[in-house]
CSV table of C-alpha atoms in Angstrom, one decimal:
chain,number,residue,atom,x,y,z
A,1,MET,CA,-2.1,-9.4,-33.1
A,2,GLU,CA,-3.9,-5.9,-33.9
A,3,GLN,CA,-5.5,-7.6,-36.9
A,4,HIS,CA,-7.1,-10.4,-34.5
A,5,LEU,CA,-7.8,-7.7,-31.9
A,6,ASN,CA,-9.8,-5.2,-34.1
A,7,GLN,CA,-11.6,-7.7,-36.2
A,8,LEU,CA,-12.8,-9.3,-32.8
A,9,LEU,CA,-13.9,-6.1,-31.6
A,10,THR,CA,-15.8,-5.4,-35.0
A,11,LYS,CA,-17.5,-8.7,-34.5
A,12,TYR,CA,-19.0,-7.2,-31.7
A,13,GLN,CA,-19.4,-3.3,-32.1
A,14,LEU,CA,-16.8,-2.0,-29.8
A,15,PRO,CA,-15.2,1.3,-31.0
A,16,THR,CA,-12.4,0.6,-34.0
A,17,PRO,CA,-9.3,0.9,-34.4
A,18,VAL,CA,-7.0,0.1,-31.8
A,19,SER,CA,-3.1,0.0,-31.4
A,20,LEU,CA,-0.9,-2.2,-29.4
A,21,GLU,CA,2.3,-0.9,-28.2
A,22,ALA,CA,4.5,-4.5,-28.0
A,23,ASP,CA,2.5,-6.3,-25.2
A,24,ARG,CA,2.2,-4.3,-22.9
A,25,TYR,CA,-0.6,-1.7,-23.5
A,26,VAL,CA,-3.6,-1.2,-25.7
A,27,LEU,CA,-3.8,2.6,-27.2
A,28,THR,CA,-7.5,3.7,-28.0
A,29,GLN,CA,-10.1,6.6,-28.3
A,30,SER,CA,-9.7,7.9,-25.3
A,31,GLY,CA,-6.1,6.5,-23.9
A,32,HIS,CA,-2.9,4.3,-23.1
A,33,TYR,CA,-4.0,1.2,-21.0
A,34,PRO,CA,-1.6,-1.2,-19.6
A,35,LEU,CA,-2.1,-5.0,-20.7
A,36,PHE,CA,-1.6,-7.6,-17.4
A,37,PRO,CA,-2.3,-10.7,-20.8
A,38,TYR,CA,-1.8,-13.1,-17.7
A,39,THR,CA,-5.1,-12.7,-16.9
A,40,ALA,CA,-6.3,-13.8,-20.1
A,41,GLU,CA,-4.5,-16.6,-19.6
A,42,ARG,CA,-6.6,-19.3,-19.8
A,43,ARG,CA,-4.2,-21.7,-17.0
A,44,PHE,CA,-4.7,-18.8,-14.7
A,45,MET,CA,-8.0,-18.4,-15.2
A,46,GLU,CA,-8.2,-22.0,-14.1
A,47,MET,CA,-5.9,-21.8,-11.5
A,48,LYS,CA,-7.8,-18.5,-9.9
A,49,GLY,CA,-11.0,-20.2,-10.2
A,50,LEU,CA,-10.2,-23.7,-8.1
A,51,ILE,CA,-8.8,-20.7,-5.1
A,52,THR,CA,-12.1,-18.4,-5.6
A,53,ASN,CA,-14.5,-21.5,-5.8
A,54,GLY,CA,-13.2,-23.2,-2.4
A,55,GLN,CA,-11.5,-26.0,-4.2
A,56,VAL,CA,-8.4,-24.7,-2.7
A,57,THR,CA,-8.0,-23.8,0.5
A,58,GLY,CA,-5.0,-23.6,3.4
A,59,ILE,CA,-2.9,-22.0,0.8
A,60,SER,CA,1.3,-21.4,2.0
A,61,VAL,CA,3.1,-21.7,-0.6
A,62,LEU,CA,3.0,-19.9,-4.4
A,63,ARG,CA,6.3,-21.5,-6.5
A,64,THR,CA,7.7,-20.0,-9.7
A,65,LEU,CA,9.9,-20.8,-11.6
A,66,CYS,CA,10.5,-19.1,-15.2
A,67,VAL,CA,13.9,-19.6,-17.7
A,68,THR,CA,14.1,-17.2,-20.5
A,69,GLU,CA,16.9,-16.5,-22.7
A,70,LYS,CA,19.6,-15.2,-22.5
A,71,GLY,CA,19.9,-11.2,-22.6
A,72,THR,CA,16.2,-10.8,-21.0
A,73,ASP,CA,15.3,-7.9,-18.6
A,74,LEU,CA,15.1,-10.6,-15.2
A,75,TRP,CA,13.6,-7.7,-13.9
A,76,ASP,CA,10.9,-7.6,-16.9
A,77,VAL,CA,10.3,-11.0,-16.0
A,78,PHE,CA,9.9,-10.5,-12.1
A,79,TYR,CA,6.9,-7.8,-12.7
A,80,ARG,CA,5.7,-9.8,-14.3
A,81,GLN,CA,5.5,-12.8,-12.3
A,82,ALA,CA,4.7,-10.9,-9.2
A,83,GLY,CA,1.8,-9.8,-11.5
A,84,ILE,CA,0.5,-13.7,-11.8
A,85,ALA,CA,1.0,-14.2,-8.0
A,86,HIS,CA,-1.0,-11.1,-7.3
A,87,TYR,CA,-3.8,-11.4,-9.8
A,88,LEU,CA,-3.8,-15.9,-8.4
A,89,LEU,CA,-3.5,-14.8,-4.1
A,90,GLU,CA,-5.6,-11.3,-4.3
A,91,ASP,CA,-2.5,-10.4,-1.7
A,92,ASP,CA,-0.3,-7.7,-1.2
A,93,MET,CA,3.7,-8.6,-1.1
A,94,ALA,CA,4.6,-7.6,2.2
A,95,ASP,CA,8.0,-8.7,2.6
A,96,ILE,CA,10.8,-9.2,-0.2
A,97,TYR,CA,14.2,-10.9,-0.8
A,98,ALA,CA,16.5,-11.1,-3.3
A,99,THR,CA,19.4,-12.6,-4.2
A,100,GLY,CA,20.9,-13.1,-7.7
A,101,ASP,CA,23.2,-11.3,-9.8
A,102,GLY,CA,20.4,-9.8,-11.2
A,103,LYS,CA,21.4,-10.2,-15.0
A,104,THR,CA,21.7,-14.1,-15.5
A,105,VAL,CA,20.0,-15.1,-12.7
A,106,LEU,CA,17.6,-14.0,-10.0
A,107,ASN,CA,15.6,-15.5,-6.8
A,108,LEU,CA,12.9,-14.3,-4.6
A,109,ILE,CA,11.5,-15.2,-2.0
A,110,GLY,CA,8.0,-13.3,0.2
A,111,LYS,CA,4.9,-13.1,2.2
A,112,THR,CA,2.1,-11.4,1.8
A,113,ALA,CA,-0.1,-10.0,4.1
A,114,LYS,CA,-2.1,-13.0,5.0
A,115,GLY,CA,1.1,-14.9,5.3
A,116,TYR,CA,1.7,-16.5,2.4
A,117,VAL,CA,5.0,-17.5,1.3
A,118,CYS,CA,6.0,-16.6,-2.3
A,119,SER,CA,9.1,-18.4,-4.1
A,120,PHE,CA,10.6,-16.8,-7.8
A,121,GLU,CA,13.2,-18.4,-9.2
A,122,LEU,CA,14.3,-16.7,-12.9
A,123,ALA,CA,17.2,-17.1,-14.8
A,124,ALA,CA,17.8,-15.8,-18.3
A,125,THR,CA,20.2,-18.7,-19.9
A,126,LEU,CA,18.3,-20.6,-22.8
A,127,PRO,CA,19.5,-20.0,-26.6
A,128,ASP,CA,18.7,-17.3,-27.9
A,129,GLY,CA,14.9,-17.8,-29.9
A,130,GLN,CA,14.0,-20.4,-27.5
A,131,SER,CA,10.4,-20.4,-25.6
A,132,ALA,CA,10.6,-19.4,-22.2
A,133,ILE,CA,9.9,-22.3,-20.0
A,134,ASP,CA,7.7,-21.9,-17.0
A,135,LYS,CA,5.6,-23.3,-13.5
A,136,HIS,CA,3.8,-22.1,-11.2
A,137,GLU,CA,3.2,-24.4,-8.3
A,138,ILE,CA,0.3,-23.4,-4.9
A,139,ILE,CA,0.7,-25.9,-2.3
A,140,ALA,CA,-2.5,-26.1,0.1
A,141,GLN,CA,-3.5,-27.6,3.0
A,142,SER,CA,-6.0,-29.4,0.2
A,143,GLY,CA,-3.9,-30.4,-2.0
A,144,VAL,CA,-1.3,-29.4,-5.0
A,145,VAL,CA,-2.4,-26.3,-7.9
A,146,CYS,CA,-0.3,-26.0,-11.0
A,147,ASP,CA,-0.1,-24.8,-14.2
A,148,ARG,CA,1.6,-27.4,-15.6
A,149,VAL,CA,1.2,-31.7,-16.1
A,150,VAL,CA,2.4,-33.7,-12.9
A,151,ASP,CA,5.9,-34.8,-14.1
A,152,THR,CA,6.2,-32.0,-16.7
A,153,GLN,CA,9.7,-30.2,-17.5
A,154,MET,CA,8.6,-27.8,-19.8
A,155,PRO,CA,5.8,-26.6,-22.0
A,156,VAL,CA,4.0,-28.9,-24.4
A,157,SER,CA,2.1,-29.0,-28.3
A,158,SER,CA,-0.9,-30.4,-28.9
A,159,VAL,CA,0.4,-31.0,-32.9
A,160,TYR,CA,3.7,-31.9,-33.1
A,161,LEU,CA,5.2,-31.0,-37.3
A,162,PHE,CA,8.3,-33.1,-37.5
A,163,SER,CA,10.2,-32.9,-40.7
A,164,ASP,CA,13.5,-32.8,-42.6
A,165,ASN,CA,14.5,-29.4,-41.7
A,166,GLN,CA,12.6,-28.2,-38.0
A,167,THR,CA,9.9,-29.3,-36.2
A,168,GLU,CA,7.2,-27.9,-36.0
A,169,THR,CA,3.8,-26.9,-32.6
A,170,PHE,CA,0.3,-26.2,-32.9
A,171,THR,CA,-1.3,-24.9,-29.7
A,172,ASP,CA,-5.2,-23.0,-31.0
A,173,THR,CA,-7.2,-23.0,-28.1
A,174,ASP,CA,-9.3,-20.3,-28.8
A,175,ALA,CA,-12.0,-20.7,-32.0
A,176,GLU,CA,-12.3,-16.9,-32.3
A,177,LEU,CA,-8.3,-16.2,-32.6
A,178,TYR,CA,-7.0,-19.6,-34.7
A,179,GLY,CA,-3.4,-19.3,-35.7
A,180,LEU,CA,-2.3,-17.4,-32.6
A,181,ASP,CA,0.1,-19.2,-29.8
A,182,GLU,CA,-1.2,-18.8,-26.1
A,183,TYR,CA,0.7,-16.5,-25.2
A,184,ALA,CA,-0.6,-13.7,-28.2
A,185,CYS,CA,-4.4,-14.8,-27.3
A,186,SER,CA,-3.7,-13.4,-24.0
A,187,VAL,CA,-2.6,-10.8,-24.9
A,188,VAL,CA,-5.3,-10.0,-27.3
A,189,ARG,CA,-7.9,-10.8,-24.9
A,190,ASP,CA,-7.0,-9.0,-22.3
A,191,ALA,CA,-6.3,-5.8,-24.3
A,192,PHE,CA,-10.4,-6.7,-25.7
A,193,ALA,CA,-11.3,-6.6,-22.1
A,194,VAL,CA,-9.1,-3.3,-21.3
A,195,VAL,CA,-11.5,-2.2,-24.8
A,196,LYS,CA,-14.3,-3.1,-23.4
A,197,ASN,CA,-15.0,-3.0,-20.6
A,198,GLY,CA,-12.0,0.7,-19.4
A,199,LEU,CA,-10.4,-0.9,-16.9
A,200,ASP,CA,-8.6,1.7,-15.0
A,201,ARG,CA,-5.6,-1.2,-13.8
A,202,LYS,CA,-3.5,2.4,-12.0
A,203,ASN,CA,-3.7,0.9,-8.8
A,204,GLU,CA,-1.6,-2.8,-10.2
A,205,VAL,CA,0.3,-0.6,-12.1
A,206,SER,CA,1.4,1.2,-8.9
A,207,TYR,CA,1.6,-2.3,-7.0
A,208,LEU,CA,3.9,-3.8,-8.8
A,209,ASP,CA,6.4,-0.7,-9.4
A,210,ILE,CA,6.8,-0.2,-5.9
A,211,LEU,CA,7.3,-3.5,-4.9
A,212,CYS,CA,9.8,-4.6,-8.1
A,213,GLU,CA,11.5,-1.0,-6.6
A,214,LYS,CA,11.4,-2.9,-3.1
A,215,ALA,CA,12.5,-5.7,-4.8
A,216,LYS,CA,16.2,-3.6,-5.7
A,217,GLU,CA,16.5,-2.4,-3.1
A,218,SER,CA,16.6,-5.6,-1.4
A,219,LEU,CA,19.1,-7.1,-3.9
A,220,LYS,CA,21.5,-4.4,-3.7
A,221,SER,CA,21.7,-4.3,-0.3
A,222,ASP,CA,21.3,-8.0,0.6
A,223,ILE,CA,18.1,-6.9,3.1
A,224,ASN,CA,15.5,-8.0,3.5
A,225,VAL,CA,13.0,-5.6,2.7
A,226,ARG,CA,9.6,-5.9,5.7
A,227,GLY,CA,6.7,-4.4,5.9
A,228,ILE,CA,6.1,-2.4,2.2
A,229,THR,CA,3.2,0.1,2.3
A,230,TYR,CA,1.5,1.0,-0.8
A,231,GLU,CA,-0.7,4.3,0.5
A,232,THR,CA,0.4,5.9,-2.9
A,233,ARG,CA,-2.0,3.2,-4.8
């Protein structure tokens, strides 16, 4: 990913070299910046576009499902999924309640300041090496918006190559980042945007840190944490 990122920056005459710290930070000549790849992921951009252009109105619920491989830290999963919800709805979570063991299963339900209900069904139960399965669905007065094809239970690829040994899949969606999967493309595109626009995401990081802290408090105490504030942002 790092090689593709620097090639893309060079193409558009932006400062290089830069480096990636996993898929969480981009290190540039001017600083160390957090990444939120979902803001550059096509499916979420399309969902957000339907909301901002007024095609989706009267939102009531955002439902999130994410199942990952065993051993995955579910709080890291929630951090990402809560960020996606914040990106789509542009509203802070005011209440949060969490239940589950916090290791293999974590279910959360919250309500934003504007009254949107958000549910998160998270699990770390898939075999080692299997790709995560996720689904995001917005229920509104004007209809339902989903990032997966209707009745699809898991992500599908554009091309399948079957052989005696294994099945290979391909889903190339970015003409400038050919060969990278959808998630890798979103990491590179988000890092590119950070370098190009000098994005400062301290407020978003603070918001998600506080929300995760309150969710952990809810799980530990078995209470609905209400009236969450984010003054430190």
